[in-house]
CSV table of C-alpha atoms in Angstrom, one decimal:
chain,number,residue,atom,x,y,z
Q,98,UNK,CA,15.7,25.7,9.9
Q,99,UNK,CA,12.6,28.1,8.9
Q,100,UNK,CA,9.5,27.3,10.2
Q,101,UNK,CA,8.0,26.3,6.7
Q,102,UNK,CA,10.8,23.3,7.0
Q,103,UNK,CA,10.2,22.8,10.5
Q,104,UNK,CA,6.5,22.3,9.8
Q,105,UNK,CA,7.8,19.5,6.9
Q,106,UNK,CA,9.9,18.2,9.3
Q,107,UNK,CA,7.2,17.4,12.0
Q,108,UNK,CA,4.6,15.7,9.2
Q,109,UNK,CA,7.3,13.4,7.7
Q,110,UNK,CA,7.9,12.2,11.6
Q,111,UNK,CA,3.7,12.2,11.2
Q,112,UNK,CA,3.5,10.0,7.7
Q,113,UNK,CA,6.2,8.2,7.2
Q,114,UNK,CA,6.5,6.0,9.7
Q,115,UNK,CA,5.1,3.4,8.3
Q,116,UNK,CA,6.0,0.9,6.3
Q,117,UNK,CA,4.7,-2.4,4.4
Q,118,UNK,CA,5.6,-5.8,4.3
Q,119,UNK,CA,3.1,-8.3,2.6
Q,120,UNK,CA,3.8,-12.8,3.2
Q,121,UNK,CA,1.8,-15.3,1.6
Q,122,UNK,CA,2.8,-18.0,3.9
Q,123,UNK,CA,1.2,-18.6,7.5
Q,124,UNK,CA,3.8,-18.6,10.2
Q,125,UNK,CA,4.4,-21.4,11.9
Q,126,UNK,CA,2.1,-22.1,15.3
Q,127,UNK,CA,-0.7,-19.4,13.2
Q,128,UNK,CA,-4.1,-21.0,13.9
Q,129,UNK,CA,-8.1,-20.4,12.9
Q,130,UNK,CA,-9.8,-19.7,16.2
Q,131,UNK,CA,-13.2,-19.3,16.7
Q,132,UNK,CA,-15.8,-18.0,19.2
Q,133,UNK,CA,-20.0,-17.1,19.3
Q,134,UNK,CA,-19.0,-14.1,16.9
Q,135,UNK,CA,-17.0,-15.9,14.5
Q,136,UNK,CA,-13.4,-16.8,13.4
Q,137,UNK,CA,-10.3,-15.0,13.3
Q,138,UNK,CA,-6.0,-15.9,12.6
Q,139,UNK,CA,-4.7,-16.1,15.2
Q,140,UNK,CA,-0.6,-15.9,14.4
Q,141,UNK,CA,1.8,-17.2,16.8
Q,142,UNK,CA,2.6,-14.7,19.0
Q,143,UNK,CA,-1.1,-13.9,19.5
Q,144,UNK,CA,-1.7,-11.3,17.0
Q,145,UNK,CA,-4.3,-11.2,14.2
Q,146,UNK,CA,-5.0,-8.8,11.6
Q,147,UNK,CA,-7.6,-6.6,11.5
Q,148,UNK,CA,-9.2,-4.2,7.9
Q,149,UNK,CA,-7.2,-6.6,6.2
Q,150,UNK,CA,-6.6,-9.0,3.6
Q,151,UNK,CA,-4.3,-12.3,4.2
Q,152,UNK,CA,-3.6,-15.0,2.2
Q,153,UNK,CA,-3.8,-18.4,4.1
Q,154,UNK,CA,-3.0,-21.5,2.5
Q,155,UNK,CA,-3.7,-20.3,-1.2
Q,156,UNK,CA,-6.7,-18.3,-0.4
Q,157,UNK,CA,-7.5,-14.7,0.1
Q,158,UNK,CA,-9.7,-13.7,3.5
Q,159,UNK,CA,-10.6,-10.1,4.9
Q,160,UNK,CA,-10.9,-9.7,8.6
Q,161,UNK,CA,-12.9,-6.7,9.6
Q,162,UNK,CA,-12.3,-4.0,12.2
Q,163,UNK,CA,-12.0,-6.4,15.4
Q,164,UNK,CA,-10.1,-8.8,13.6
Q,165,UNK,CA,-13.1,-11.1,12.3
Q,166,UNK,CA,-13.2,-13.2,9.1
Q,167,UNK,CA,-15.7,-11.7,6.5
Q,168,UNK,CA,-18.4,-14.0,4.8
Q,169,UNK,CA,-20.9,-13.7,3.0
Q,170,UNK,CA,-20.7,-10.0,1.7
Q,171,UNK,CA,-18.6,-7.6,-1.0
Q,172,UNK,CA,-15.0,-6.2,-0.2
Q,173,UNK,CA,-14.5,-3.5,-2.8
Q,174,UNK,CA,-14.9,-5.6,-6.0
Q,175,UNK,CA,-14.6,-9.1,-4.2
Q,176,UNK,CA,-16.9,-11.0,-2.7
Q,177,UNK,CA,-16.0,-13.3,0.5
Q,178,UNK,CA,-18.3,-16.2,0.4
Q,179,UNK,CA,-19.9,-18.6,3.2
Q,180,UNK,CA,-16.4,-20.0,4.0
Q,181,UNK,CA,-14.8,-16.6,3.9
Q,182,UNK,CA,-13.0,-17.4,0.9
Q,183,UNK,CA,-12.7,-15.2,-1.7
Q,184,UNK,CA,-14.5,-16.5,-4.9
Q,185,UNK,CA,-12.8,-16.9,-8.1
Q,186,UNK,CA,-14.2,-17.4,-11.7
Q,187,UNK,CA,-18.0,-18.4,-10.7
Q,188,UNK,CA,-20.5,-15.9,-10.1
Q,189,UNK,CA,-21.6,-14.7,-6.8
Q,190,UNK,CA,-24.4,-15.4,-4.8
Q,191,UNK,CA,-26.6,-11.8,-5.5
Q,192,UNK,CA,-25.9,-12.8,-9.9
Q,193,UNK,CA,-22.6,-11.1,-10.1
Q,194,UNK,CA,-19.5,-12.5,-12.0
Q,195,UNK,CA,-15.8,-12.8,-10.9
Q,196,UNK,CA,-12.7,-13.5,-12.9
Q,197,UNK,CA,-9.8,-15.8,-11.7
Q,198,UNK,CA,-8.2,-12.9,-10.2
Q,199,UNK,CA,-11.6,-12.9,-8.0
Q,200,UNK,CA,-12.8,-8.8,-9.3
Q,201,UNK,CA,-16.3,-8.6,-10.2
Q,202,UNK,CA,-16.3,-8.2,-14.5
Q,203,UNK,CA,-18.2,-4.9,-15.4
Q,204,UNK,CA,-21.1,-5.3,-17.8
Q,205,UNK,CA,-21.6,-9.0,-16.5
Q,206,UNK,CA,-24.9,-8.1,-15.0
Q,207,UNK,CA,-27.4,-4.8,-14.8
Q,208,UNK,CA,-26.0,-2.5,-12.8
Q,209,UNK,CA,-28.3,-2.4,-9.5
Q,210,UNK,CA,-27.2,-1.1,-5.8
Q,211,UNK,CA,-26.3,-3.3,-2.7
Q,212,UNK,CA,-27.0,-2.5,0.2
Q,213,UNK,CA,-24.2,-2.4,2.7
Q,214,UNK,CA,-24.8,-5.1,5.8
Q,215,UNK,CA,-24.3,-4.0,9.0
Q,216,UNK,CA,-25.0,-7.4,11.1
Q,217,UNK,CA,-22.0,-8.6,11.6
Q,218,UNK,CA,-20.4,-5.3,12.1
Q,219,UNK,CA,-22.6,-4.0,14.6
Q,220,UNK,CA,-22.5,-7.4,16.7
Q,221,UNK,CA,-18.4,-7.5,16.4
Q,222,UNK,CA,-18.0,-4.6,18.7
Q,223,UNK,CA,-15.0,-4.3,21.4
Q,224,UNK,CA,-17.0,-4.9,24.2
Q,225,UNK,CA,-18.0,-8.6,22.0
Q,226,UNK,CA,-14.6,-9.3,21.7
Q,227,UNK,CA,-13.8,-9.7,25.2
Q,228,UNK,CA,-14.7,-13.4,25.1
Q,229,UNK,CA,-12.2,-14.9,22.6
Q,230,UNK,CA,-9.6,-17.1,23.8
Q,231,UNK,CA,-6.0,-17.4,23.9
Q,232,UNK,CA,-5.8,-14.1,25.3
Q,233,UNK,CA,-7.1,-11.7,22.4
Q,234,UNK,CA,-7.4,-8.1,23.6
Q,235,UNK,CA,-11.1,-6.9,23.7
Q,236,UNK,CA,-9.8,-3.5,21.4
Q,237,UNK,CA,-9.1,-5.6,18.3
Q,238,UNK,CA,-5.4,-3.3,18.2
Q,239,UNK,CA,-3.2,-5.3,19.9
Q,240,UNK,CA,-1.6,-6.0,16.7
Q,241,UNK,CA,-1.8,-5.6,12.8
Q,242,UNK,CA,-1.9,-7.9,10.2
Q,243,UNK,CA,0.8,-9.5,8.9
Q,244,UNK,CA,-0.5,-9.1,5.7
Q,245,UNK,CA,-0.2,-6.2,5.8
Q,246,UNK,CA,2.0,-5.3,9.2
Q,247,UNK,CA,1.8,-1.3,9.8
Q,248,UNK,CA,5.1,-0.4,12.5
Q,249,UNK,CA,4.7,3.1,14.2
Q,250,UNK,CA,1.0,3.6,13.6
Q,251,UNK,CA,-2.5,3.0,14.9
Q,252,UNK,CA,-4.3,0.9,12.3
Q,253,UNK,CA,-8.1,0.1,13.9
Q,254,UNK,CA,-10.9,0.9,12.6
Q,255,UNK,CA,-11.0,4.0,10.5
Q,256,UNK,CA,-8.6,3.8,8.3
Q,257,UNK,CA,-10.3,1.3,6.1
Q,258,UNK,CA,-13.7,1.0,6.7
Q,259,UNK,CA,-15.5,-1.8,4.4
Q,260,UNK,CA,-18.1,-0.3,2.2
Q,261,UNK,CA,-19.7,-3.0,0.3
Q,262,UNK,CA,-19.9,-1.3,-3.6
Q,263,UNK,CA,-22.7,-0.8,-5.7
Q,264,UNK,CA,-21.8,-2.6,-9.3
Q,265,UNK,CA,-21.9,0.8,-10.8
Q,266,UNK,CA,-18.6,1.7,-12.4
Q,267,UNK,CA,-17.8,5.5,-10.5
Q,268,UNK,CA,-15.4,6.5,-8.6
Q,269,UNK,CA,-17.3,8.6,-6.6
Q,270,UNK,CA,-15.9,7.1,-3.2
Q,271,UNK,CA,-12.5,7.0,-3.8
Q,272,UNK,CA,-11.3,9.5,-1.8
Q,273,UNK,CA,-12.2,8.2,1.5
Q,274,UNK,CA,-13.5,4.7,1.2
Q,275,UNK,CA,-10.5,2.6,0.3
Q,276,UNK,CA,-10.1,-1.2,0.3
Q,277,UNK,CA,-6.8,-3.0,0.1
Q,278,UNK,CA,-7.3,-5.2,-2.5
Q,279,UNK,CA,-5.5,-8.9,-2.5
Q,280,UNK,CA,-2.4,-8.3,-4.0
Q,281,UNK,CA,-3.1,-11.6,-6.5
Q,282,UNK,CA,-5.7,-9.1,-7.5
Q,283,UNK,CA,-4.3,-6.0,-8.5
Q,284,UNK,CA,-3.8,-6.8,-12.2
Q,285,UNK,CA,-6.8,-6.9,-12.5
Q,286,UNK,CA,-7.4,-3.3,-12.2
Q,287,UNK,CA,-6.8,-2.4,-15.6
Q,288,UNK,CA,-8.4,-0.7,-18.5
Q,289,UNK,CA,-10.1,-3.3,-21.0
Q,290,UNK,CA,-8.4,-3.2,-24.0
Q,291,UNK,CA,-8.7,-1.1,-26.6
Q,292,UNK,CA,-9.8,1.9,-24.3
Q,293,UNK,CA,-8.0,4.9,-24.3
Q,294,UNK,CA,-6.6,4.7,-20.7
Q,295,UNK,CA,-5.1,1.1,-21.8
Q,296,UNK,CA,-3.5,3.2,-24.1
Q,297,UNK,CA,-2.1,6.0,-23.0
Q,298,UNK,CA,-0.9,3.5,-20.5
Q,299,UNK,CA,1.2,1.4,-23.0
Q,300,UNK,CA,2.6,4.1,-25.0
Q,301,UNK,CA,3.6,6.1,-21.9
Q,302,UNK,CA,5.2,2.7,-19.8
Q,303,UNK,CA,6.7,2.1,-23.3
Q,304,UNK,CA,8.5,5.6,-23.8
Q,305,UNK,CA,9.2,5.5,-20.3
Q,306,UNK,CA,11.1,2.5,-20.6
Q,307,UNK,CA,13.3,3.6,-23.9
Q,308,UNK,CA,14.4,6.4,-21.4
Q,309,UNK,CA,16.2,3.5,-19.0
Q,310,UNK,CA,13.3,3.2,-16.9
Q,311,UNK,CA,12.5,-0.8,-16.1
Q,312,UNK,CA,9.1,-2.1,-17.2
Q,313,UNK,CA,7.6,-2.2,-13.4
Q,314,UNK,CA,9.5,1.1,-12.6
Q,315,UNK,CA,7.2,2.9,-15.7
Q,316,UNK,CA,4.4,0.7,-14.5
Q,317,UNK,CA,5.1,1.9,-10.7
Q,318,UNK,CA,5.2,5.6,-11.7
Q,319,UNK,CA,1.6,5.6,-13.9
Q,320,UNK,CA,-0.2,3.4,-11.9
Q,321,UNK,CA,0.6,6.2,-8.6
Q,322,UNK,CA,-0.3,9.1,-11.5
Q,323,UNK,CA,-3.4,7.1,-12.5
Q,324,UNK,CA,-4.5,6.9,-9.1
Q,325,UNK,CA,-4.0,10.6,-8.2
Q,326,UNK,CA,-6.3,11.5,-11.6
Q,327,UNK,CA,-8.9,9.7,-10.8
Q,328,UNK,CA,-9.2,12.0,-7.3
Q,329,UNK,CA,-8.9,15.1,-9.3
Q,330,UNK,CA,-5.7,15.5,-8.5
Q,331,UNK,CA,-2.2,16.6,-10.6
Q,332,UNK,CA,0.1,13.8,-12.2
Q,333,UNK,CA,3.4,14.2,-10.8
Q,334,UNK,CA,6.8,14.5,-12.4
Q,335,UNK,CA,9.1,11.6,-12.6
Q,336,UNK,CA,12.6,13.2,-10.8
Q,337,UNK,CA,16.3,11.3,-11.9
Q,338,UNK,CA,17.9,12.5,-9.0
Q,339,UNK,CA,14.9,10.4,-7.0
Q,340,UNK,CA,14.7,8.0,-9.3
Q,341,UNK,CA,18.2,7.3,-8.5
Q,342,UNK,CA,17.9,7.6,-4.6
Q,343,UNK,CA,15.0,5.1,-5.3
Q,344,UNK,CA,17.5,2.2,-6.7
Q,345,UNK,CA,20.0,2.4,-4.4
Q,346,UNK,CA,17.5,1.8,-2.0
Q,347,UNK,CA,15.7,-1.0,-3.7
Q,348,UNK,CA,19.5,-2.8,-4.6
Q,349,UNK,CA,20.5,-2.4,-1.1
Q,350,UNK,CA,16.8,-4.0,0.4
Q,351,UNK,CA,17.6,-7.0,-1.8
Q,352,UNK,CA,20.8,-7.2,-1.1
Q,353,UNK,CA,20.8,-6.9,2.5
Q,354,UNK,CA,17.7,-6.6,4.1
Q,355,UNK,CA,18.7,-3.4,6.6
Q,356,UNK,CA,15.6,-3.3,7.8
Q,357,UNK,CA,17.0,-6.2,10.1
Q,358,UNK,CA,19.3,-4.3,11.4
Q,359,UNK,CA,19.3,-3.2,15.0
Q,360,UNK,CA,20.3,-0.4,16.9
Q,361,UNK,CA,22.7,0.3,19.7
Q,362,UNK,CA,19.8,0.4,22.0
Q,363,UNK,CA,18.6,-2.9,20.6
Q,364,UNK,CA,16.0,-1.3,18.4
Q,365,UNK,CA,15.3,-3.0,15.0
Q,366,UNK,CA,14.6,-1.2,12.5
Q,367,UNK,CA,12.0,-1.0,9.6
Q,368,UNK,CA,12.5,-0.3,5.4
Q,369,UNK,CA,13.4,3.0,5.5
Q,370,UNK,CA,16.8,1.6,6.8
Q,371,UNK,CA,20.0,2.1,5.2
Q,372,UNK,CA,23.0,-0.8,5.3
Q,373,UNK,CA,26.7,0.3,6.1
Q,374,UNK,CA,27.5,-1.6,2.4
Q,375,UNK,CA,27.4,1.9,0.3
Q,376,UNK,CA,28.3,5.2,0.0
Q,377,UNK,CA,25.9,6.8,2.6
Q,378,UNK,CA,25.3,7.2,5.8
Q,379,UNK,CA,23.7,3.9,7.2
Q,380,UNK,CA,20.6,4.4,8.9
Q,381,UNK,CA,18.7,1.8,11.4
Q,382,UNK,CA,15.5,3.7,11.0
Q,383,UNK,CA,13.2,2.6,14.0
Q,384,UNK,CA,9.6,3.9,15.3
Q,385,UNK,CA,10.6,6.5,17.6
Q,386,UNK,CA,12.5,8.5,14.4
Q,387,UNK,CA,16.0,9.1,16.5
Q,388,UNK,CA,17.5,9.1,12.6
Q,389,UNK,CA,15.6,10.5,10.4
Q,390,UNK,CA,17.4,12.6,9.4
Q,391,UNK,CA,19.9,10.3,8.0
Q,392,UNK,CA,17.0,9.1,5.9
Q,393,UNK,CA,15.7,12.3,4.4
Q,394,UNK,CA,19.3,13.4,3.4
Q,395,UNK,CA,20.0,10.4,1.4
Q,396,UNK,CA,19.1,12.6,-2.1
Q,397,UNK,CA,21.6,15.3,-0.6
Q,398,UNK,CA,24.0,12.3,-0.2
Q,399,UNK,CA,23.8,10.4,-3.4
Q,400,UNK,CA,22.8,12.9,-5.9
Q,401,UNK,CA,22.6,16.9,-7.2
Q,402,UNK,CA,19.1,17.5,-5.7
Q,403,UNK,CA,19.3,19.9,-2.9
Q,404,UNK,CA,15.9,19.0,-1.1
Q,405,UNK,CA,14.8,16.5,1.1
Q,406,UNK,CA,13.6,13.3,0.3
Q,407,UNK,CA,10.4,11.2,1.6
Q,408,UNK,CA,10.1,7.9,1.2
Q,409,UNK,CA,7.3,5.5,1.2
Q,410,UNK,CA,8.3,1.1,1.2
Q,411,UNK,CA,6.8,-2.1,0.5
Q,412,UNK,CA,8.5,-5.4,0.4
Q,413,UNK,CA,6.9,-8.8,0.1
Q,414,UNK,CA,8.1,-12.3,0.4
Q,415,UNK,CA,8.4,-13.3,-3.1
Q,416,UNK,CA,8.5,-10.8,-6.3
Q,417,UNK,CA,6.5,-7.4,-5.5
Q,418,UNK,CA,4.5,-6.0,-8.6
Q,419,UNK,CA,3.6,-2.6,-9.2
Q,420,UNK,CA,0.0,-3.1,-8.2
Q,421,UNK,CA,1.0,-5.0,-5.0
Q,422,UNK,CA,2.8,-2.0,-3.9
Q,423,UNK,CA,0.4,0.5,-5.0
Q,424,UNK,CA,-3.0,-1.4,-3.1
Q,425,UNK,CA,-0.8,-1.7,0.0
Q,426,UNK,CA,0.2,2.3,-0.1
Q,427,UNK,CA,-3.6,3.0,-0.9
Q,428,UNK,CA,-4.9,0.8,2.2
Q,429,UNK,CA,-2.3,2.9,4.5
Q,430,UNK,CA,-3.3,6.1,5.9
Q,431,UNK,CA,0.1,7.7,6.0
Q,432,UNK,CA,1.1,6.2,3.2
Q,433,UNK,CA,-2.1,7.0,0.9
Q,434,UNK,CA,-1.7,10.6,2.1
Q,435,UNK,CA,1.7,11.3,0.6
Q,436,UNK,CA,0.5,10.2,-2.5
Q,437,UNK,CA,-2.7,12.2,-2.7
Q,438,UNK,CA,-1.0,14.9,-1.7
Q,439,UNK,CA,-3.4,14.9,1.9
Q,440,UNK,CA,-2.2,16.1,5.6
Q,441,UNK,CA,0.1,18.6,4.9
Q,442,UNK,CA,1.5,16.9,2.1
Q,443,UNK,CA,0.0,18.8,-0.8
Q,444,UNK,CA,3.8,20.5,-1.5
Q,445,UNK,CA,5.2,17.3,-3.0
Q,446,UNK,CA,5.3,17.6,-6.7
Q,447,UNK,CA,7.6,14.8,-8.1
Q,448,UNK,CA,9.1,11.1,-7.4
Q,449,UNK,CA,11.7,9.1,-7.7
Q,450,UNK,CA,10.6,5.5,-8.4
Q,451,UNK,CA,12.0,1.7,-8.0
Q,452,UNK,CA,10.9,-1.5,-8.0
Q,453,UNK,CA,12.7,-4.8,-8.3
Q,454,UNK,CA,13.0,-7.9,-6.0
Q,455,UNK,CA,11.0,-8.7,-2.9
Q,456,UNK,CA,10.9,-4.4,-2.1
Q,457,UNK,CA,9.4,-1.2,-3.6
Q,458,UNK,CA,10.6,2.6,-2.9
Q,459,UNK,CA,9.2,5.6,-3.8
Q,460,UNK,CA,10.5,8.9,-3.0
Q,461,UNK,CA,8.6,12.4,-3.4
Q,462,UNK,CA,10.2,15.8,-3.3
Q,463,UNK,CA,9.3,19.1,-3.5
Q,464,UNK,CA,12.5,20.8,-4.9
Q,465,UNK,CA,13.5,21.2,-8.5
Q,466,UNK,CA,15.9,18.4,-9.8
Q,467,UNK,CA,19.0,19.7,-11.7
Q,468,UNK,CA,19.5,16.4,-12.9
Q,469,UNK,CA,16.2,16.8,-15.1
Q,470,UNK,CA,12.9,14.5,-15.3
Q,471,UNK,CA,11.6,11.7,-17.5
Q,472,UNK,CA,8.9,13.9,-19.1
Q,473,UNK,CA,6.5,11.9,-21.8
Q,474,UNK,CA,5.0,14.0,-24.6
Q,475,UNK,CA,1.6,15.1,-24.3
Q,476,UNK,CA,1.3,13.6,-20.8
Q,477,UNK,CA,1.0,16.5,-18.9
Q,478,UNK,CA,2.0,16.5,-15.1
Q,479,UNK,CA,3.6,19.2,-12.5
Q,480,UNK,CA,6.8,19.7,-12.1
Q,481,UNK,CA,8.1,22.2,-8.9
């Protein structure tokens, strides 16, 4: 091993870790608790999340940095209101309007700039926090959200630190201030139609897709490109050999959920885990990496492509959509910096994309693909 794949080898232990898994249901014995600073979600085995978003009986909440429930104030696009609930289709207190997705509609007021409360931040410090019951640590990191639970990494404050938007439409922030939107969201996030990014959108998904590609597979793979332009940043190719490391991850999630599998140490492992029902190597990939390996040699295993692979997962308890996945991945640290290209990562140069089911995979590469690329006339991205 050289030392340029040595140093690879060392940031995908780094990055890729992690892994998503989003529920819409509240586990059972999950409770609201609240103290002098306010309420938090208290799940069953005493966790809560914290710079996150969790849906709780049909409504969307955000719990800040210590784990406390946001009122009264803008996440990103949304605003929480007196209850904490998200608001839908009304407009919100300050004159803004919301859709039934709950994203503030451009245009639906004179642009003007809010500025960002610090109140409740300030007070919800750890040393605040050591007076909630039931045993809730005074750091706010005992756990992460379920929402959104984050295995193998440290996900306090930091990572997603709430910057309550101006209603201008930039993007100036995007680089370093991002929100993980509700999933129910995400659709949202389009182009209105008729503009040209709609457009380009449609006819590349659509060409895309008379290639063999699945609707949300197309969708996947230009919403992750779409992202990366607006940073500045390349579009990357779309590799087959990946692509096809990608499904027969995604067919094996759905089919049998590896990522319950445990070790022979007891270990359980997460979604970058492999079942014994195929023709690779199983892998029970848990926190402390013993087999990564076995992970980053699946394109090796299954296909023509000479390089490693690294992945990046989602799953969810129902269906997961394109945008679900990609607002996850974008609220994630690690995850966010494989596909911007940040932390070492700036060598990947093409993926491998599938989506189907409850689970999402995504793998980048850095190494030519024999088997070829989907390429889309006149959309330009890089190919290694």
């Amino acid at each position: 091993m050289n030392l340029k794949k040595g140093l690879v080898t060392t940031l995908a232990f780094a990055s890729l870790t992690t892994y998503l898994f989003v529920t819409s249901t509240a586990a059972p014995g999950a409770e609201w608790k609240k103290n002098d600073k306010g309420w938090w979600y208290e799940e069953a085995d005493g966790s809560y999340p914290t710079n996150a978003w969790k849906l709780i009986k049909d409504k969307w909440y955000y719990f800040d940095n210590v784990g406390y429930m946001v009122e009264n104030r803008w996440v990103g696009n949304y605003y929480l209101g007196a209850d904490g609930a998200m608001l839908v289709s009304t407009s919100t207190p300050d004159g803004y309007y919301v859709d039934a997705t709950g994203k503030w509609i451009e245009g639906a007021k004179r642009a003007v700039n809010i500025t960002k409360t610090s109140g409740s931040r300030s007070e919800r410090s750890s040393s605040g926090g050591s007076s909630r019951s039931s045993g809730k640590s005074s750091s706010g990191g005992g756990s992460l959200a379920t929402s959104e639970n984050v295995a193998g990494t440290n996900n306090t404050s930091g990572d997603h630190e709430i910057v309550t938007p101006t209603r201008e439409a930039d993007n100036s922030g995007a680089g370093n201030n991002l929100i993980v939107t509700p999933s129910g969201n995400a659709s949202s996030n389009t182009a209105p139609v008729g503009n040209a990014a709609t457009n380009q959108e449609s006819r590349v998904i659509s060409e895309l897709q008379s290639m063999g590609l699945s609707e949300k597979e197309a969708k996947l793979y230009y919403l992750i490109n779409a992202y990366r332009e607006s940073l500045g940043l390349p579009k990357l190719s779309f590799s087959k050999s990946l692509t096809i490391v990608a499904r027969a991850h995604v067919s094996d999630s759905n089919a049998y959920s590896p990522e319950d599998q445990v070790d022979s140490r007891g270990m359980q492992g997460n979604l970058h885990s492999w079942s014994a029902n195929g023709g690779w190597t199983p892998v029970v990939y848990t926190p402390d990496h013993q087999y990564a390996n076995n992970m980053w040699s699946k394109p090796r295993e299954l296909t023509a492509y000479t390089g490693d692979g690294y992945e990046i997962s989602s799953a969810s308890s129902g269906n997961i959509s394109p945008e679900t996945a990609l607002n996850l991945w974008k609220g994630s640290s690690g995850h966010n910096a494989v596909m911007t290209g940040q932390s070492g990562w700036s060598m990947l140069k093409t993926m491998g994309v599938a989506i189907d089911g409850r689970y999402a995979h995504v793998w980048f590469g850095s190494d030519a693909d024999p088997a070829g690329y989907y390429d889309v006339e006149n959309y330009d991205v890089i190919h290694p």
